[in-house]
Amino acid sequence: MGYRDILVEISNTRPAKLRAATAALLASRMQARLTGVFLKSNFISRFGDGGALGFMPPGVVETLMEDHAKSVAEASGAAQKILAQAAEDAGVAFEWLEIDGDRPGALTACARCFDLTILPTVVVASHGQTVTPAAEVAMGSGGPVLILPDAGFEPNFGKRVTIAWKSSRESARALRDALPMLDSADEIFVVTVADAW
């Protein structure tokens, strides 16, 4: 049993390289389909409500729009190359998505279509102002979200796993969602805290 569809957020950043490599290795290990997602921003998001644009000559606005579109396209292309290299190294194919990173809930809606979503602690739309905490996606997507810190992590993580157990719906759901990860663990520790009377 494993995850069949893995989604990973990729940007043109150094932490994204490690995230891409991790996602590709998991996809290889579980024979899953890998999809990279890039959050693009729209032009207006850089100018708040767009009111400042009304005081600029039309030619300047047009140039700014073209420059923004070019910058976002270049960032997306660079991010896609990061995932392509990681996928090639792991021997897996991948698909690529670009979604509107400025639309509230867009990433959460996308994550609902995948068995596992891999994110940094905070997701920022490329060249935009919109910030989406990974915890928000985890709570709203209805599926497992693996949150990887930008500061780095042990590449061979998941071999020693600790389960914090409480007899609750949330614990049971989290455990079920993590079963594919637990299946490949070498050691599993279960920790529970009894009520003090």
mmCIF file of C-alpha atoms in Angstrom:
data_model
loop_
_atom_site.group_PDB
_atom_site.id
_atom_site.type_symbol
_atom_site.label_atom_id
_atom_site.label_comp_id
_atom_site.label_asym_id
_atom_site.label_seq_id
_atom_site.Cartn_x
_atom_site.Cartn_y
_atom_site.Cartn_z
ATOM 1 C CA MET A 1 0.000 0.000 0.000
ATOM 2 C CA GLY A 2 1.312 3.430 -0.862
ATOM 3 C CA TYR A 3 0.444 6.862 -2.109
ATOM 4 C CA ARG A 4 -0.563 6.724 -5.781
ATOM 5 C CA ASP A 5 -0.470 10.467 -6.505
ATOM 6 C CA ILE A 6 2.066 12.817 -4.900
ATOM 7 C CA LEU A 7 1.902 16.606 -5.225
ATOM 8 C CA VAL A 8 4.909 18.747 -4.361
ATOM 9 C CA GLU A 9 5.111 22.549 -4.301
ATOM 10 C CA ILE A 10 8.154 23.712 -6.233
ATOM 11 C CA SER A 11 9.529 27.220 -6.509
ATOM 12 C CA ASN A 12 12.794 28.586 -7.824
ATOM 13 C CA THR A 13 14.519 28.380 -4.436
ATOM 14 C CA ARG A 14 17.274 26.311 -2.824
ATOM 15 C CA PRO A 15 14.936 24.558 -0.316
ATOM 16 C CA ALA A 16 12.753 23.476 -3.261
ATOM 17 C CA LYS A 17 15.634 21.312 -4.568
ATOM 18 C CA LEU A 18 15.638 19.179 -1.427
ATOM 19 C CA ARG A 19 11.832 19.067 -1.428
ATOM 20 C CA ALA A 20 11.852 17.972 -5.091
ATOM 21 C CA ALA A 21 14.435 15.257 -4.420
ATOM 22 C CA THR A 22 12.415 13.956 -1.475
ATOM 23 C CA ALA A 23 9.186 13.891 -3.469
ATOM 24 C CA ALA A 24 10.857 12.127 -6.391
ATOM 25 C CA LEU A 25 12.405 9.491 -4.124
ATOM 26 C CA LEU A 26 9.052 8.858 -2.433
ATOM 27 C CA ALA A 27 7.370 8.580 -5.838
ATOM 28 C CA SER A 28 10.008 6.086 -6.941
ATOM 29 C CA ARG A 29 9.759 4.048 -3.748
ATOM 30 C CA MET A 30 5.960 3.913 -3.863
ATOM 31 C CA GLN A 31 5.634 3.775 -7.665
ATOM 32 C CA ALA A 32 3.459 6.856 -7.486
ATOM 33 C CA ARG A 33 2.655 9.530 -10.014
ATOM 34 C CA LEU A 34 4.543 12.741 -9.243
ATOM 35 C CA THR A 35 3.148 16.213 -9.932
ATOM 36 C CA GLY A 36 4.900 19.507 -9.295
ATOM 37 C CA VAL A 37 2.823 22.604 -8.599
ATOM 38 C CA PHE A 38 3.978 26.182 -9.083
ATOM 39 C CA LEU A 39 2.033 29.039 -7.509
ATOM 40 C CA LYS A 40 2.033 32.020 -9.803
ATOM 41 C CA SER A 41 0.872 35.471 -8.841
ATOM 42 C CA ASN A 42 -1.174 37.823 -10.934
ATOM 43 C CA PHE A 43 0.012 41.297 -11.743
ATOM 44 C CA ILE A 44 -2.508 43.206 -9.611
ATOM 45 C CA SER A 45 -1.454 41.388 -6.421
ATOM 46 C CA ARG A 46 1.828 43.308 -6.506
ATOM 47 C CA PHE A 47 -0.056 46.617 -6.307
ATOM 48 C CA GLY A 48 -2.584 45.930 -3.549
ATOM 49 C CA ASP A 49 -6.011 46.807 -4.904
ATOM 50 C CA GLY A 50 -4.518 48.207 -8.114
ATOM 51 C CA GLY A 51 -5.383 51.824 -7.247
ATOM 52 C CA ALA A 52 -1.794 52.992 -7.743
ATOM 53 C CA LEU A 53 -1.941 51.866 -11.361
ATOM 54 C CA GLY A 54 -4.561 54.495 -12.145
ATOM 55 C CA PHE A 55 -1.950 57.236 -11.749
ATOM 56 C CA MET A 56 0.501 55.677 -14.193
ATOM 57 C CA PRO A 57 0.583 56.218 -17.955
ATOM 58 C CA PRO A 58 -0.926 53.247 -19.872
ATOM 59 C CA GLY A 59 2.428 52.484 -21.513
ATOM 60 C CA VAL A 60 4.125 52.131 -18.141
ATOM 61 C CA VAL A 61 1.386 49.826 -16.857
ATOM 62 C CA GLU A 62 1.672 47.681 -19.968
ATOM 63 C CA THR A 63 5.440 47.421 -19.555
ATOM 64 C CA LEU A 64 5.048 46.489 -15.884
ATOM 65 C CA MET A 65 2.513 43.793 -16.787
ATOM 66 C CA GLU A 66 4.799 42.335 -19.444
ATOM 67 C CA ASP A 67 7.786 42.353 -17.077
ATOM 68 C CA HIS A 68 5.756 40.644 -14.367
ATOM 69 C CA ALA A 69 4.501 37.937 -16.744
ATOM 70 C CA LYS A 70 8.034 37.339 -18.000
ATOM 71 C CA SER A 71 9.448 37.087 -14.453
ATOM 72 C CA VAL A 72 6.765 34.622 -13.376
ATOM 73 C CA ALA A 73 7.277 32.501 -16.515
ATOM 74 C CA GLU A 74 11.040 32.426 -15.936
ATOM 75 C CA ALA A 75 10.576 31.431 -12.285
ATOM 76 C CA SER A 76 8.152 28.677 -13.301
ATOM 77 C CA GLY A 77 10.584 27.387 -15.921
ATOM 78 C CA ALA A 78 13.433 27.342 -13.401
ATOM 79 C CA ALA A 79 11.241 25.550 -10.836
ATOM 80 C CA GLN A 80 10.199 22.973 -13.426
ATOM 81 C CA LYS A 81 13.887 22.295 -14.199
ATOM 82 C CA ILE A 82 14.505 21.660 -10.488
ATOM 83 C CA LEU A 83 11.798 18.998 -10.433
ATOM 84 C CA ALA A 84 12.886 17.568 -13.789
ATOM 85 C CA GLN A 85 16.404 17.006 -12.456
ATOM 86 C CA ALA A 86 15.136 15.383 -9.249
ATOM 87 C CA ALA A 87 12.738 13.165 -11.218
ATOM 88 C CA GLU A 88 15.501 12.124 -13.604
ATOM 89 C CA ASP A 89 17.825 11.283 -10.701
ATOM 90 C CA ALA A 90 15.098 9.135 -9.102
ATOM 91 C CA GLY A 91 14.028 7.546 -12.388
ATOM 92 C CA VAL A 92 10.429 8.770 -12.331
ATOM 93 C CA ALA A 93 8.250 10.782 -14.669
ATOM 94 C CA PHE A 94 6.430 13.897 -13.514
ATOM 95 C CA GLU A 95 3.645 16.256 -14.483
ATOM 96 C CA TRP A 96 3.599 20.034 -14.030
ATOM 97 C CA LEU A 97 0.840 22.360 -12.844
ATOM 98 C CA GLU A 98 0.671 26.117 -12.532
ATOM 99 C CA ILE A 99 -2.103 27.482 -10.337
ATOM 100 C CA ASP A 100 -3.194 30.936 -9.225
ATOM 101 C CA GLY A 101 -1.284 31.433 -5.983
ATOM 102 C CA ASP A 102 -3.208 34.605 -5.205
ATOM 103 C CA ARG A 103 -6.610 32.911 -5.116
ATOM 104 C CA PRO A 104 -7.502 31.936 -1.535
ATOM 105 C CA GLY A 105 -7.832 28.192 -1.185
ATOM 106 C CA ALA A 106 -6.382 27.344 -4.622
ATOM 107 C CA LEU A 107 -3.561 25.223 -3.202
ATOM 108 C CA THR A 108 -5.893 23.521 -0.727
ATOM 109 C CA ALA A 109 -8.335 22.665 -3.523
ATOM 110 C CA CYS A 110 -5.481 21.281 -5.594
ATOM 111 C CA ALA A 111 -4.182 19.185 -2.667
ATOM 112 C CA ARG A 112 -7.587 17.511 -2.329
ATOM 113 C CA CYS A 113 -6.938 15.699 -5.613
ATOM 114 C CA PHE A 114 -3.771 13.948 -4.379
ATOM 115 C CA ASP A 115 -2.948 11.166 -1.940
ATOM 116 C CA LEU A 116 -0.023 13.097 -0.436
ATOM 117 C CA THR A 117 0.978 16.756 -0.644
ATOM 118 C CA ILE A 118 4.521 17.882 0.152
ATOM 119 C CA LEU A 119 4.963 21.528 1.170
ATOM 120 C CA PRO A 120 7.357 23.917 2.909
ATOM 121 C CA THR A 121 6.135 25.353 6.215
ATOM 122 C CA VAL A 122 4.911 28.463 4.379
ATOM 123 C CA VAL A 123 4.051 28.707 0.680
ATOM 124 C CA VAL A 124 4.510 32.041 -1.105
ATOM 125 C CA ALA A 125 3.203 32.713 -4.602
ATOM 126 C CA SER A 126 6.022 33.546 -6.996
ATOM 127 C CA HIS A 127 6.502 37.332 -7.322
ATOM 128 C CA GLY A 128 3.391 37.898 -5.219
ATOM 129 C CA GLN A 129 2.282 38.845 -1.749
ATOM 130 C CA THR A 130 0.046 35.873 -0.904
ATOM 131 C CA VAL A 131 1.331 33.608 1.873
ATOM 132 C CA THR A 132 -0.319 30.269 2.628
ATOM 133 C CA PRO A 133 0.709 28.350 5.774
ATOM 134 C CA ALA A 134 1.118 24.626 5.108
ATOM 135 C CA ALA A 135 -0.935 23.925 8.238
ATOM 136 C CA GLU A 136 -3.887 25.679 6.586
ATOM 137 C CA VAL A 137 -3.610 23.366 3.583
ATOM 138 C CA ALA A 138 -3.280 20.348 5.871
ATOM 139 C CA MET A 139 -6.440 21.255 7.784
ATOM 140 C CA GLY A 140 -8.473 22.053 4.676
ATOM 141 C CA SER A 141 -7.361 19.432 2.170
ATOM 142 C CA GLY A 142 -8.729 16.347 3.894
ATOM 143 C CA GLY A 143 -5.595 14.341 3.163
ATOM 144 C CA PRO A 144 -2.045 13.878 4.404
ATOM 145 C CA VAL A 145 0.398 16.764 4.060
ATOM 146 C CA LEU A 146 4.121 16.267 4.596
ATOM 147 C CA ILE A 147 5.631 19.573 5.746
ATOM 148 C CA LEU A 148 9.374 19.857 5.160
ATOM 149 C CA PRO A 149 11.322 22.713 6.808
ATOM 150 C CA ASP A 150 13.345 25.060 4.617
ATOM 151 C CA ALA A 151 16.270 24.752 7.030
ATOM 152 C CA GLY A 152 16.800 21.173 5.854
ATOM 153 C CA PHE A 153 16.168 17.702 7.201
ATOM 154 C CA GLU A 154 17.663 14.234 7.219
ATOM 155 C CA PRO A 155 17.334 12.939 3.624
ATOM 156 C CA ASN A 156 16.637 9.379 4.757
ATOM 157 C CA PHE A 157 13.839 10.421 7.093
ATOM 158 C CA GLY A 158 11.028 8.040 7.924
ATOM 159 C CA LYS A 159 13.160 5.105 9.079
ATOM 160 C CA ARG A 160 12.586 5.825 12.793
ATOM 161 C CA VAL A 161 9.037 7.014 13.405
ATOM 162 C CA THR A 162 7.352 8.187 16.594
ATOM 163 C CA ILE A 163 3.572 8.100 16.779
ATOM 164 C CA ALA A 164 1.887 10.358 19.326
ATOM 165 C CA TRP A 165 -1.263 8.384 20.071
ATOM 166 C CA LYS A 166 -4.461 9.526 21.695
ATOM 167 C CA SER A 167 -7.700 7.619 21.426
ATOM 168 C CA SER A 168 -9.414 10.165 19.219
ATOM 169 C CA ARG A 169 -10.783 10.522 15.718
ATOM 170 C CA GLU A 170 -7.915 12.858 14.779
ATOM 171 C CA SER A 171 -5.229 10.408 15.917
ATOM 172 C CA ALA A 172 -6.878 7.521 14.110
ATOM 173 C CA ARG A 173 -7.157 9.543 10.909
ATOM 174 C CA ALA A 174 -3.537 10.724 11.095
ATOM 175 C CA LEU A 175 -2.354 7.163 11.643
ATOM 176 C CA ARG A 176 -4.332 5.867 8.649
ATOM 177 C CA ASP A 177 -2.997 8.684 6.466
ATOM 178 C CA ALA A 178 0.576 7.818 7.499
ATOM 179 C CA LEU A 179 0.352 4.053 6.884
ATOM 180 C CA PRO A 180 2.312 4.157 3.599
ATOM 181 C CA MET A 181 5.171 5.919 5.405
ATOM 182 C CA LEU A 182 5.015 3.532 8.344
ATOM 183 C CA ASP A 183 5.186 0.551 6.001
ATOM 184 C CA SER A 184 8.792 1.413 5.081
ATOM 185 C CA ALA A 185 9.948 2.359 8.596
ATOM 186 C CA ASP A 186 12.606 0.303 10.366
ATOM 187 C CA GLU A 187 11.489 1.299 13.869
ATOM 188 C CA ILE A 188 8.173 2.640 15.148
ATOM 189 C CA PHE A 189 7.670 4.054 18.647
ATOM 190 C CA VAL A 190 4.241 4.760 20.057
ATOM 191 C CA VAL A 191 3.956 7.443 22.742
ATOM 192 C CA THR A 192 0.811 8.033 24.759
ATOM 193 C CA VAL A 193 0.206 10.141 27.838
ATOM 194 C CA ALA A 194 -2.225 8.841 30.418
ATOM 195 C CA ASP A 195 -4.544 11.224 32.236
ATOM 196 C CA ALA A 196 -3.332 12.087 35.725
ATOM 197 C CA TRP A 197 -5.965 11.661 38.393
#
